[in-house]
Amino acid sequence: MHIKAILVALLAFAIFSTHDVIVKYLGATFSPFQIVFFSGLFSFPLITIMLVRDPTQGNLRPVHPWWVALRSVCVVTSPTAAFFAFAVLPLAQVYALLFAAPLLITLLAIPILGEKVGLLRMLAVLLGLCGVIIVVRPGVTELQTGHFAALLAAFAVALQSVILRKIGREERRAVLMLYPLLVNVAVMGVAMIFVYEPIELGDLGGMATVALFSFTASLLLVYAYTNAEAALVAPMQYSQIIWAAFFGILLFDEVPDSVTLLGASVIVASGLVIIAREARGGTSSQTPVLRTRSRGISPGSFRVSQAMRRSEPN
């Protein structure tokens, strides 16, 4: 069963990588605000089905309104920033910077969850941050807006994941799903006034495909996290660097340079150390990275709450 779950997770991240290729193509023509708006719009019927099937009794009033509001903003910010980064940077660079999310989760868990981070995990975080510096290469290459956008996406993923860990047991799944949708429609709808470009049928189909791929990959991740330990599933995300190199060379004439690959390797190694440390217990009582692992760039963002609710001990 564990092997099957791992293979399913690898398939999910392969679908996400294909999703990102479509985003990169669309980003050459459309603003990330427009892409996020329409991908969220196409996700709405699929997510509505999930909401209708939610058996939890209660109303839609958040138990923690400010945390829900902040998480909703993060859930919308992360895809917007990531989509922009995919449009202007090589795929491998974007993935390397997005891989910093587990490091940021570890740091944010200290003030938000009261997590105690031991020496090994803190050293792993510092190592990962060195990897980020290697990828960005400040002073050697000109920093682009895309670099900051990718790091913003990683930060938004980390913050929304830690918030979910904090309030996930007390908030209804419908609340966690519905409010990011509302923020997406409100914020992106206003932005559309300034950035809207006419959409041809093929491009509209591409946006619909982005929504479908995100939804499908999310369901596969729910299955994977439900049927195997998070310590086995979480590292599968790093397979995306392989897809980034493959798609970059095949479709965009992007050959990852040795410095980017070195920085990505350092970030991946630090993430694996954190995952392994949390899996063994160590000084961690919350295991924030393992219990909040998420791609995190889908406006629906329902997959983590489902995985958490199915894998939490009673």
PDB file of C-alpha atoms in Angstrom:
ATOM      1  CA  MET A   1       0.000   0.000   0.000  1.00  0.00           C
ATOM      2  CA  HIS A   2       2.864   2.393   0.797  1.00  0.00           C
ATOM      3  CA  ILE A   3       4.457   1.805  -2.602  1.00  0.00           C
ATOM      4  CA  LYS A   4       1.134   2.532  -4.297  1.00  0.00           C
ATOM      5  CA  ALA A   5       0.689   5.720  -2.264  1.00  0.00           C
ATOM      6  CA  ILE A   6       4.195   6.881  -3.188  1.00  0.00           C
ATOM      7  CA  LEU A   7       3.536   6.212  -6.865  1.00  0.00           C
ATOM      8  CA  VAL A   8       0.252   8.102  -6.637  1.00  0.00           C
ATOM      9  CA  ALA A   9       2.065  11.043  -5.031  1.00  0.00           C
ATOM     10  CA  LEU A  10       4.663  11.004  -7.811  1.00  0.00           C
ATOM     11  CA  LEU A  11       1.820  11.040 -10.358  1.00  0.00           C
ATOM     12  CA  ALA A  12       0.185  13.960  -8.529  1.00  0.00           C
ATOM     13  CA  PHE A  13       3.341  16.051  -8.634  1.00  0.00           C
ATOM     14  CA  ALA A  14       3.876  15.135 -12.295  1.00  0.00           C
ATOM     15  CA  ILE A  15       0.374  16.469 -13.011  1.00  0.00           C
ATOM     16  CA  PHE A  16       1.160  19.614 -11.007  1.00  0.00           C
ATOM     17  CA  SER A  17       4.335  20.076 -13.086  1.00  0.00           C
ATOM     18  CA  THR A  18       2.316  19.775 -16.309  1.00  0.00           C
ATOM     19  CA  HIS A  19      -0.139  22.257 -14.796  1.00  0.00           C
ATOM     20  CA  ASP A  20       2.764  24.678 -14.297  1.00  0.00           C
ATOM     21  CA  VAL A  21       3.863  24.323 -17.911  1.00  0.00           C
ATOM     22  CA  ILE A  22       0.396  25.431 -19.020  1.00  0.00           C
ATOM     23  CA  VAL A  23       0.592  28.332 -16.569  1.00  0.00           C
ATOM     24  CA  LYS A  24       3.948  29.350 -18.050  1.00  0.00           C
ATOM     25  CA  TYR A  25       2.473  29.359 -21.557  1.00  0.00           C
ATOM     26  CA  LEU A  26      -0.569  31.352 -20.435  1.00  0.00           C
ATOM     27  CA  GLY A  27       1.645  33.743 -18.476  1.00  0.00           C
ATOM     28  CA  ALA A  28       3.244  34.949 -21.693  1.00  0.00           C
ATOM     29  CA  THR A  29      -0.093  36.536 -22.632  1.00  0.00           C
ATOM     30  CA  PHE A  30      -2.194  36.962 -19.517  1.00  0.00           C
ATOM     31  CA  SER A  31      -1.685  38.501 -16.102  1.00  0.00           C
ATOM     32  CA  PRO A  32      -1.431  36.025 -13.217  1.00  0.00           C
ATOM     33  CA  PHE A  33      -4.507  37.742 -11.742  1.00  0.00           C
ATOM     34  CA  GLN A  34      -6.537  36.732 -14.773  1.00  0.00           C
ATOM     35  CA  ILE A  35      -5.196  33.171 -14.766  1.00  0.00           C
ATOM     36  CA  VAL A  36      -5.913  32.720 -11.054  1.00  0.00           C
ATOM     37  CA  PHE A  37      -9.391  34.211 -11.419  1.00  0.00           C
ATOM     38  CA  PHE A  38     -10.468  31.924 -14.247  1.00  0.00           C
ATOM     39  CA  SER A  39      -8.786  28.810 -12.856  1.00  0.00           C
ATOM     40  CA  GLY A  40     -10.609  29.494  -9.589  1.00  0.00           C
ATOM     41  CA  LEU A  41     -13.837  30.080 -11.497  1.00  0.00           C
ATOM     42  CA  PHE A  42     -13.496  26.743 -13.272  1.00  0.00           C
ATOM     43  CA  SER A  43     -12.658  25.084  -9.944  1.00  0.00           C
ATOM     44  CA  PHE A  44     -15.848  26.379  -8.365  1.00  0.00           C
ATOM     45  CA  PRO A  45     -18.233  23.625  -9.618  1.00  0.00           C
ATOM     46  CA  LEU A  46     -15.777  20.924  -8.560  1.00  0.00           C
ATOM     47  CA  ILE A  47     -15.243  22.431  -5.128  1.00  0.00           C
ATOM     48  CA  THR A  48     -18.978  23.063  -4.708  1.00  0.00           C
ATOM     49  CA  ILE A  49     -19.484  19.301  -4.957  1.00  0.00           C
ATOM     50  CA  MET A  50     -16.965  18.854  -2.140  1.00  0.00           C
ATOM     51  CA  LEU A  51     -18.793  21.455  -0.054  1.00  0.00           C
ATOM     52  CA  VAL A  52     -22.187  19.813  -0.583  1.00  0.00           C
ATOM     53  CA  ARG A  53     -20.767  16.456   0.494  1.00  0.00           C
ATOM     54  CA  ASP A  54     -19.310  17.888   3.727  1.00  0.00           C
ATOM     55  CA  PRO A  55     -21.233  16.007   6.467  1.00  0.00           C
ATOM     56  CA  THR A  56     -20.149  18.289   9.317  1.00  0.00           C
ATOM     57  CA  GLN A  57     -23.036  20.006  11.050  1.00  0.00           C
ATOM     58  CA  GLY A  58     -22.868  23.727  11.730  1.00  0.00           C
ATOM     59  CA  ASN A  59     -22.906  27.152  10.117  1.00  0.00           C
ATOM     60  CA  LEU A  60     -20.319  28.891   7.961  1.00  0.00           C
ATOM     61  CA  ARG A  61     -19.206  31.338  10.649  1.00  0.00           C
ATOM     62  CA  PRO A  62     -15.458  30.878  11.326  1.00  0.00           C
ATOM     63  CA  VAL A  63     -14.378  29.956  14.829  1.00  0.00           C
ATOM     64  CA  HIS A  64     -11.164  31.923  14.265  1.00  0.00           C
ATOM     65  CA  PRO A  65     -12.181  34.679  11.819  1.00  0.00           C
ATOM     66  CA  TRP A  66      -8.838  36.503  11.736  1.00  0.00           C
ATOM     67  CA  TRP A  67      -6.819  33.346  11.168  1.00  0.00           C
ATOM     68  CA  VAL A  68      -9.282  32.245   8.474  1.00  0.00           C
ATOM     69  CA  ALA A  69      -9.043  35.669   6.825  1.00  0.00           C
ATOM     70  CA  LEU A  70      -5.229  35.637   6.875  1.00  0.00           C
ATOM     71  CA  ARG A  71      -5.107  32.095   5.537  1.00  0.00           C
ATOM     72  CA  SER A  72      -7.565  33.006   2.771  1.00  0.00           C
ATOM     73  CA  VAL A  73      -5.318  35.877   1.699  1.00  0.00           C
ATOM     74  CA  CYS A  74      -2.321  33.517   1.684  1.00  0.00           C
ATOM     75  CA  VAL A  75      -4.185  30.879  -0.331  1.00  0.00           C
ATOM     76  CA  VAL A  76      -4.888  33.471  -3.029  1.00  0.00           C
ATOM     77  CA  THR A  77      -1.461  35.131  -2.836  1.00  0.00           C
ATOM     78  CA  SER A  78       0.526  31.921  -3.287  1.00  0.00           C
ATOM     79  CA  PRO A  79      -0.817  30.947  -6.747  1.00  0.00           C
ATOM     80  CA  THR A  80      -0.751  34.536  -7.970  1.00  0.00           C
ATOM     81  CA  ALA A  81       2.901  34.979  -7.016  1.00  0.00           C
ATOM     82  CA  ALA A  82       3.859  31.496  -8.235  1.00  0.00           C
ATOM     83  CA  PHE A  83       2.095  31.941 -11.571  1.00  0.00           C
ATOM     84  CA  PHE A  84       3.954  35.212 -12.128  1.00  0.00           C
ATOM     85  CA  ALA A  85       7.261  33.556 -11.255  1.00  0.00           C
ATOM     86  CA  PHE A  86       6.586  30.691 -13.682  1.00  0.00           C
ATOM     87  CA  ALA A  87       5.895  33.221 -16.436  1.00  0.00           C
ATOM     88  CA  VAL A  88       9.200  35.115 -16.088  1.00  0.00           C
ATOM     89  CA  LEU A  89      11.734  32.644 -14.652  1.00  0.00           C
ATOM     90  CA  PRO A  90      13.046  29.227 -15.719  1.00  0.00           C
ATOM     91  CA  LEU A  91      11.003  26.393 -14.243  1.00  0.00           C
ATOM     92  CA  ALA A  92      13.935  24.931 -12.303  1.00  0.00           C
ATOM     93  CA  GLN A  93      14.636  28.237 -10.545  1.00  0.00           C
ATOM     94  CA  VAL A  94      11.013  28.662  -9.513  1.00  0.00           C
ATOM     95  CA  TYR A  95      10.788  25.134  -8.113  1.00  0.00           C
ATOM     96  CA  ALA A  96      14.047  25.548  -6.213  1.00  0.00           C
ATOM     97  CA  LEU A  97      12.702  28.666  -4.495  1.00  0.00           C
ATOM     98  CA  LEU A  98       9.282  27.115  -3.841  1.00  0.00           C
ATOM     99  CA  PHE A  99      11.078  24.210  -2.154  1.00  0.00           C
ATOM    100  CA  ALA A 100      12.008  26.685   0.601  1.00  0.00           C
ATOM    101  CA  ALA A 101       8.451  26.388   1.978  1.00  0.00           C
ATOM    102  CA  PRO A 102       9.302  23.600   4.500  1.00  0.00           C
ATOM    103  CA  LEU A 103      12.102  25.768   5.878  1.00  0.00           C
ATOM    104  CA  LEU A 104       9.701  28.666   6.343  1.00  0.00           C
ATOM    105  CA  ILE A 105       7.087  26.362   7.876  1.00  0.00           C
ATOM    106  CA  THR A 106       9.660  25.303  10.468  1.00  0.00           C
ATOM    107  CA  LEU A 107      10.442  28.926  11.324  1.00  0.00           C
ATOM    108  CA  LEU A 108       6.816  30.124  11.382  1.00  0.00           C
ATOM    109  CA  ALA A 109       5.808  27.196  13.602  1.00  0.00           C
ATOM    110  CA  ILE A 110       7.889  28.682  16.411  1.00  0.00           C
ATOM    111  CA  PRO A 111       5.731  31.800  17.040  1.00  0.00           C
ATOM    112  CA  ILE A 112       2.404  30.465  15.715  1.00  0.00           C
ATOM    113  CA  LEU A 113       2.366  26.888  17.046  1.00  0.00           C
ATOM    114  CA  GLY A 114       4.766  27.309  19.940  1.00  0.00           C
ATOM    115  CA  GLU A 115       6.992  24.713  18.282  1.00  0.00           C
ATOM    116  CA  LYS A 116      10.377  23.974  19.819  1.00  0.00           C
ATOM    117  CA  VAL A 117      12.947  23.599  17.071  1.00  0.00           C
ATOM    118  CA  GLY A 118      16.037  21.608  17.964  1.00  0.00           C
ATOM    119  CA  LEU A 119      19.585  22.292  16.860  1.00  0.00           C
ATOM    120  CA  LEU A 120      19.528  19.833  13.951  1.00  0.00           C
ATOM    121  CA  ARG A 121      16.386  21.276  12.388  1.00  0.00           C
ATOM    122  CA  MET A 122      17.638  24.841  12.875  1.00  0.00           C
ATOM    123  CA  LEU A 123      20.914  23.940  11.180  1.00  0.00           C
ATOM    124  CA  ALA A 124      18.877  22.378   8.355  1.00  0.00           C
ATOM    125  CA  VAL A 125      16.919  25.619   7.987  1.00  0.00           C
ATOM    126  CA  LEU A 126      20.140  27.634   7.802  1.00  0.00           C
ATOM    127  CA  LEU A 127      21.501  25.192   5.228  1.00  0.00           C
ATOM    128  CA  GLY A 128      18.342  25.573   3.171  1.00  0.00           C
ATOM    129  CA  LEU A 129      18.538  29.345   3.315  1.00  0.00           C
ATOM    130  CA  CYS A 130      22.105  29.085   2.013  1.00  0.00           C
ATOM    131  CA  GLY A 131      20.664  27.043  -0.855  1.00  0.00           C
ATOM    132  CA  VAL A 132      18.193  29.848  -1.589  1.00  0.00           C
ATOM    133  CA  ILE A 133      21.075  32.336  -1.713  1.00  0.00           C
ATOM    134  CA  ILE A 134      22.934  30.031  -4.113  1.00  0.00           C
ATOM    135  CA  VAL A 135      19.907  29.910  -6.446  1.00  0.00           C
ATOM    136  CA  VAL A 136      19.243  33.659  -6.311  1.00  0.00           C
ATOM    137  CA  ARG A 137      22.936  34.623  -6.472  1.00  0.00           C
ATOM    138  CA  PRO A 138      22.593  38.206  -5.199  1.00  0.00           C
ATOM    139  CA  GLY A 139      25.378  40.432  -6.465  1.00  0.00           C
ATOM    140  CA  VAL A 140      26.255  37.999  -9.259  1.00  0.00           C
ATOM    141  CA  THR A 141      23.020  38.014 -11.243  1.00  0.00           C
ATOM    142  CA  GLU A 142      20.413  40.741 -11.362  1.00  0.00           C
ATOM    143  CA  LEU A 143      17.525  39.989  -9.028  1.00  0.00           C
ATOM    144  CA  GLN A 144      14.231  39.926 -10.882  1.00  0.00           C
ATOM    145  CA  THR A 145      10.695  40.474  -9.697  1.00  0.00           C
ATOM    146  CA  GLY A 146      10.138  36.781 -10.386  1.00  0.00           C
ATOM    147  CA  HIS A 147      12.632  35.791  -7.683  1.00  0.00           C
ATOM    148  CA  PHE A 148      10.762  37.832  -5.093  1.00  0.00           C
ATOM    149  CA  ALA A 149       7.446  36.457  -6.384  1.00  0.00           C
ATOM    150  CA  ALA A 150       8.632  32.853  -5.992  1.00  0.00           C
ATOM    151  CA  LEU A 151       9.838  33.532  -2.443  1.00  0.00           C
ATOM    152  CA  LEU A 152       6.550  35.303  -1.666  1.00  0.00           C
ATOM    153  CA  ALA A 153       4.691  32.234  -2.928  1.00  0.00           C
ATOM    154  CA  ALA A 154       6.820  29.978  -0.714  1.00  0.00           C
ATOM    155  CA  PHE A 155       6.150  32.233   2.288  1.00  0.00           C
ATOM    156  CA  ALA A 156       2.394  32.295   1.590  1.00  0.00           C
ATOM    157  CA  VAL A 157       2.359  28.498   1.276  1.00  0.00           C
ATOM    158  CA  ALA A 158       4.213  28.166   4.583  1.00  0.00           C
ATOM    159  CA  LEU A 159       2.024  30.640   6.450  1.00  0.00           C
ATOM    160  CA  GLN A 160      -1.291  29.194   5.241  1.00  0.00           C
ATOM    161  CA  SER A 161      -0.040  25.689   6.055  1.00  0.00           C
ATOM    162  CA  VAL A 162       0.942  26.589   9.625  1.00  0.00           C
ATOM    163  CA  ILE A 163      -2.356  28.426  10.138  1.00  0.00           C
ATOM    164  CA  LEU A 164      -4.187  25.340   8.895  1.00  0.00           C
ATOM    165  CA  ARG A 165      -2.278  23.245  11.423  1.00  0.00           C
ATOM    166  CA  LYS A 166      -3.316  25.698  14.147  1.00  0.00           C
ATOM    167  CA  ILE A 167      -7.045  25.919  13.394  1.00  0.00           C
ATOM    168  CA  GLY A 168      -7.733  22.845  11.238  1.00  0.00           C
ATOM    169  CA  ARG A 169      -9.225  20.769  14.057  1.00  0.00           C
ATOM    170  CA  GLU A 170     -11.720  23.470  15.038  1.00  0.00           C
ATOM    171  CA  GLU A 171     -12.860  24.901  11.717  1.00  0.00           C
ATOM    172  CA  ARG A 172     -15.281  23.154   9.369  1.00  0.00           C
ATOM    173  CA  ARG A 173     -13.790  22.005   6.085  1.00  0.00           C
ATOM    174  CA  ALA A 174     -16.465  24.024   4.290  1.00  0.00           C
ATOM    175  CA  VAL A 175     -15.229  27.185   6.021  1.00  0.00           C
ATOM    176  CA  LEU A 176     -11.613  26.444   5.087  1.00  0.00           C
ATOM    177  CA  MET A 177     -12.634  25.945   1.456  1.00  0.00           C
ATOM    178  CA  LEU A 178     -15.281  28.628   0.983  1.00  0.00           C
ATOM    179  CA  TYR A 179     -13.533  31.738   2.292  1.00  0.00           C
ATOM    180  CA  PRO A 180     -10.445  31.458   0.035  1.00  0.00           C
ATOM    181  CA  LEU A 181     -12.856  31.122  -2.896  1.00  0.00           C
ATOM    182  CA  LEU A 182     -14.653  34.306  -1.866  1.00  0.00           C
ATOM    183  CA  VAL A 183     -11.367  36.197  -1.449  1.00  0.00           C
ATOM    184  CA  ASN A 184     -10.227  34.912  -4.837  1.00  0.00           C
ATOM    185  CA  VAL A 185     -13.381  36.144  -6.574  1.00  0.00           C
ATOM    186  CA  ALA A 186     -13.337  39.519  -4.774  1.00  0.00           C
ATOM    187  CA  VAL A 187      -9.635  40.378  -5.122  1.00  0.00           C
ATOM    188  CA  MET A 188      -9.028  38.925  -8.575  1.00  0.00           C
ATOM    189  CA  GLY A 189     -12.345  40.289  -9.814  1.00  0.00           C
ATOM    190  CA  VAL A 190     -11.236  43.836  -8.929  1.00  0.00           C
ATOM    191  CA  ALA A 191      -7.771  43.257 -10.429  1.00  0.00           C
ATOM    192  CA  MET A 192      -9.383  42.046 -13.649  1.00  0.00           C
ATOM    193  CA  ILE A 193     -10.691  45.566 -14.267  1.00  0.00           C
ATOM    194  CA  PHE A 194      -7.106  46.710 -14.843  1.00  0.00           C
ATOM    195  CA  VAL A 195      -5.434  43.653 -16.423  1.00  0.00           C
ATOM    196  CA  TYR A 196      -8.133  41.871 -18.437  1.00  0.00           C
ATOM    197  CA  GLU A 197      -7.135  40.643 -21.881  1.00  0.00           C
ATOM    198  CA  PRO A 198      -9.630  39.058 -24.314  1.00  0.00           C
ATOM    199  CA  ILE A 199      -9.415  35.267 -24.141  1.00  0.00           C
ATOM    200  CA  GLU A 200      -9.560  33.012 -27.146  1.00  0.00           C
ATOM    201  CA  LEU A 201     -11.226  29.629 -26.849  1.00  0.00           C
ATOM    202  CA  GLY A 202      -7.926  27.731 -26.745  1.00  0.00           C
ATOM    203  CA  ASP A 203      -6.586  29.875 -23.894  1.00  0.00           C
ATOM    204  CA  LEU A 204      -9.853  29.496 -22.012  1.00  0.00           C
ATOM    205  CA  GLY A 205      -9.462  25.743 -22.395  1.00  0.00           C
ATOM    206  CA  GLY A 206      -5.953  26.054 -20.999  1.00  0.00           C
ATOM    207  CA  MET A 207      -7.277  27.808 -17.893  1.00  0.00           C
ATOM    208  CA  ALA A 208      -9.931  25.141 -17.489  1.00  0.00           C
ATOM    209  CA  THR A 209      -7.208  22.504 -17.783  1.00  0.00           C
ATOM    210  CA  VAL A 210      -5.203  24.251 -15.050  1.00  0.00           C
ATOM    211  CA  ALA A 211      -8.221  23.980 -12.756  1.00  0.00           C
ATOM    212  CA  LEU A 212      -8.858  20.341 -13.673  1.00  0.00           C
ATOM    213  CA  PHE A 213      -5.213  19.314 -13.226  1.00  0.00           C
ATOM    214  CA  SER A 214      -4.998  21.068  -9.868  1.00  0.00           C
ATOM    215  CA  PHE A 215      -8.191  19.408  -8.661  1.00  0.00           C
ATOM    216  CA  THR A 216      -7.135  15.953  -9.909  1.00  0.00           C
ATOM    217  CA  ALA A 217      -3.626  16.163  -8.448  1.00  0.00           C
ATOM    218  CA  SER A 218      -5.079  17.381  -5.166  1.00  0.00           C
ATOM    219  CA  LEU A 219      -7.349  14.346  -4.898  1.00  0.00           C
ATOM    220  CA  LEU A 220      -4.393  12.066  -5.645  1.00  0.00           C
ATOM    221  CA  LEU A 221      -2.418  13.705  -2.840  1.00  0.00           C
ATOM    222  CA  VAL A 222      -5.322  13.185  -0.453  1.00  0.00           C
ATOM    223  CA  TYR A 223      -5.193   9.480  -1.325  1.00  0.00           C
ATOM    224  CA  ALA A 224      -1.430   9.350  -0.888  1.00  0.00           C
ATOM    225  CA  TYR A 225      -1.425  11.092   2.496  1.00  0.00           C
ATOM    226  CA  THR A 226      -4.327   8.948   3.665  1.00  0.00           C
ATOM    227  CA  ASN A 227      -2.650   5.653   2.791  1.00  0.00           C
ATOM    228  CA  ALA A 228       0.980   6.272   3.738  1.00  0.00           C
ATOM    229  CA  GLU A 229       2.989   8.143   6.348  1.00  0.00           C
ATOM    230  CA  ALA A 230       3.550  11.788   5.546  1.00  0.00           C
ATOM    231  CA  ALA A 231       7.304  11.195   5.867  1.00  0.00           C
ATOM    232  CA  LEU A 232       7.106   8.944   2.800  1.00  0.00           C
ATOM    233  CA  VAL A 233       4.791  11.128   0.741  1.00  0.00           C
ATOM    234  CA  ALA A 234       6.196  14.600   1.457  1.00  0.00           C
ATOM    235  CA  PRO A 235       9.624  14.102  -0.184  1.00  0.00           C
ATOM    236  CA  MET A 236       7.942  13.148  -3.453  1.00  0.00           C
ATOM    237  CA  GLN A 237       7.364  16.855  -4.105  1.00  0.00           C
ATOM    238  CA  TYR A 238      11.053  17.187  -4.874  1.00  0.00           C
ATOM    239  CA  SER A 239      10.557  15.053  -7.977  1.00  0.00           C
ATOM    240  CA  GLN A 240       9.265  18.239  -9.579  1.00  0.00           C
ATOM    241  CA  ILE A 241      12.826  19.458 -10.114  1.00  0.00           C
ATOM    242  CA  ILE A 242      13.258  16.542 -12.545  1.00  0.00           C
ATOM    243  CA  TRP A 243      10.111  17.525 -14.413  1.00  0.00           C
ATOM    244  CA  ALA A 244      11.285  21.153 -14.395  1.00  0.00           C
ATOM    245  CA  ALA A 245      14.533  20.176 -16.085  1.00  0.00           C
ATOM    246  CA  PHE A 246      12.715  17.912 -18.570  1.00  0.00           C
ATOM    247  CA  PHE A 247      10.007  20.394 -19.551  1.00  0.00           C
ATOM    248  CA  GLY A 248      12.440  23.307 -19.491  1.00  0.00           C
ATOM    249  CA  ILE A 249      14.779  21.661 -21.973  1.00  0.00           C
ATOM    250  CA  LEU A 250      12.035  20.156 -24.141  1.00  0.00           C
ATOM    251  CA  LEU A 251       9.625  23.092 -24.372  1.00  0.00           C
ATOM    252  CA  PHE A 252      11.352  26.323 -23.347  1.00  0.00           C
ATOM    253  CA  ASP A 253      15.031  25.830 -24.238  1.00  0.00           C
ATOM    254  CA  GLU A 254      15.861  26.262 -20.533  1.00  0.00           C
ATOM    255  CA  VAL A 255      18.907  24.261 -19.499  1.00  0.00           C
ATOM    256  CA  PRO A 256      19.319  24.468 -15.695  1.00  0.00           C
ATOM    257  CA  ASP A 257      22.812  25.726 -14.916  1.00  0.00           C
ATOM    258  CA  SER A 258      25.049  24.034 -12.378  1.00  0.00           C
ATOM    259  CA  VAL A 259      24.561  26.778  -9.771  1.00  0.00           C
ATOM    260  CA  THR A 260      20.759  26.420  -9.844  1.00  0.00           C
ATOM    261  CA  LEU A 261      21.038  22.646  -9.533  1.00  0.00           C
ATOM    262  CA  LEU A 262      23.517  23.005  -6.662  1.00  0.00           C
ATOM    263  CA  GLY A 263      21.231  25.418  -4.805  1.00  0.00           C
ATOM    264  CA  ALA A 264      18.208  23.197  -5.425  1.00  0.00           C
ATOM    265  CA  SER A 265      20.145  20.182  -4.113  1.00  0.00           C
ATOM    266  CA  VAL A 266      21.054  22.060  -0.926  1.00  0.00           C
ATOM    267  CA  ILE A 267      17.419  23.135  -0.382  1.00  0.00           C
ATOM    268  CA  VAL A 268      16.119  19.610  -1.038  1.00  0.00           C
ATOM    269  CA  ALA A 269      18.714  18.104   1.319  1.00  0.00           C
ATOM    270  CA  SER A 270      17.740  20.505   4.104  1.00  0.00           C
ATOM    271  CA  GLY A 271      14.057  19.724   3.556  1.00  0.00           C
ATOM    272  CA  LEU A 272      14.728  16.001   3.747  1.00  0.00           C
ATOM    273  CA  VAL A 273      16.642  16.475   7.004  1.00  0.00           C
ATOM    274  CA  ILE A 274      13.687  18.340   8.504  1.00  0.00           C
ATOM    275  CA  ILE A 275      11.225  15.692   7.312  1.00  0.00           C
ATOM    276  CA  ALA A 276      13.394  12.846   8.636  1.00  0.00           C
ATOM    277  CA  ARG A 277      13.862  14.593  11.986  1.00  0.00           C
ATOM    278  CA  GLU A 278      10.141  15.177  12.414  1.00  0.00           C
ATOM    279  CA  ALA A 279       9.362  11.596  11.389  1.00  0.00           C
ATOM    280  CA  ARG A 280      11.651  10.298  14.153  1.00  0.00           C
ATOM    281  CA  GLY A 281      10.036  12.543  16.734  1.00  0.00           C
ATOM    282  CA  GLY A 282      13.031  14.443  18.044  1.00  0.00           C
ATOM    283  CA  THR A 283      12.069  17.514  20.053  1.00  0.00           C
ATOM    284  CA  SER A 284       9.025  18.230  17.919  1.00  0.00           C
ATOM    285  CA  SER A 285       5.541  17.772  19.281  1.00  0.00           C
ATOM    286  CA  GLN A 286       3.731  19.395  16.362  1.00  0.00           C
ATOM    287  CA  THR A 287       5.718  18.108  13.334  1.00  0.00           C
ATOM    288  CA  PRO A 288       4.529  21.171  11.367  1.00  0.00           C
ATOM    289  CA  VAL A 289       6.156  20.271   8.050  1.00  0.00           C
ATOM    290  CA  LEU A 290       4.871  16.699   7.918  1.00  0.00           C
ATOM    291  CA  ARG A 291       1.372  17.636   8.999  1.00  0.00           C
ATOM    292  CA  THR A 292       0.997  20.593   6.657  1.00  0.00           C
ATOM    293  CA  ARG A 293       2.745  19.407   3.512  1.00  0.00           C
ATOM    294  CA  SER A 294       0.920  20.964   0.615  1.00  0.00           C
ATOM    295  CA  ARG A 295       1.498  22.173  -2.867  1.00  0.00           C
ATOM    296  CA  GLY A 296      -0.518  25.124  -1.655  1.00  0.00           C
ATOM    297  CA  ILE A 297      -1.031  27.032  -4.854  1.00  0.00           C
ATOM    298  CA  SER A 298      -4.596  26.042  -5.622  1.00  0.00           C
ATOM    299  CA  PRO A 299      -7.355  28.534  -4.804  1.00  0.00           C
ATOM    300  CA  GLY A 300      -9.452  25.668  -3.478  1.00  0.00           C
ATOM    301  CA  SER A 301      -6.723  24.344  -1.192  1.00  0.00           C
ATOM    302  CA  PHE A 302      -9.050  21.673   0.175  1.00  0.00           C
ATOM    303  CA  ARG A 303      -6.556  18.828   0.009  1.00  0.00           C
ATOM    304  CA  VAL A 304      -4.660  19.590   3.197  1.00  0.00           C
ATOM    305  CA  SER A 305      -7.713  19.788   5.419  1.00  0.00           C
ATOM    306  CA  GLN A 306      -8.931  16.458   4.096  1.00  0.00           C
ATOM    307  CA  ALA A 307      -5.574  14.788   4.534  1.00  0.00           C
ATOM    308  CA  MET A 308      -5.196  16.187   8.029  1.00  0.00           C
ATOM    309  CA  ARG A 309      -8.640  15.090   9.144  1.00  0.00           C
ATOM    310  CA  ARG A 310      -8.093  11.565   7.823  1.00  0.00           C
ATOM    311  CA  SER A 311      -4.575  11.145   9.233  1.00  0.00           C
ATOM    312  CA  GLU A 312      -4.872  12.850  12.633  1.00  0.00           C
ATOM    313  CA  PRO A 313      -4.863  10.562  15.651  1.00  0.00           C
ATOM    314  CA  ASN A 314      -8.032  10.551  17.668  1.00  0.00           C
TER     315      ASN A 314
END
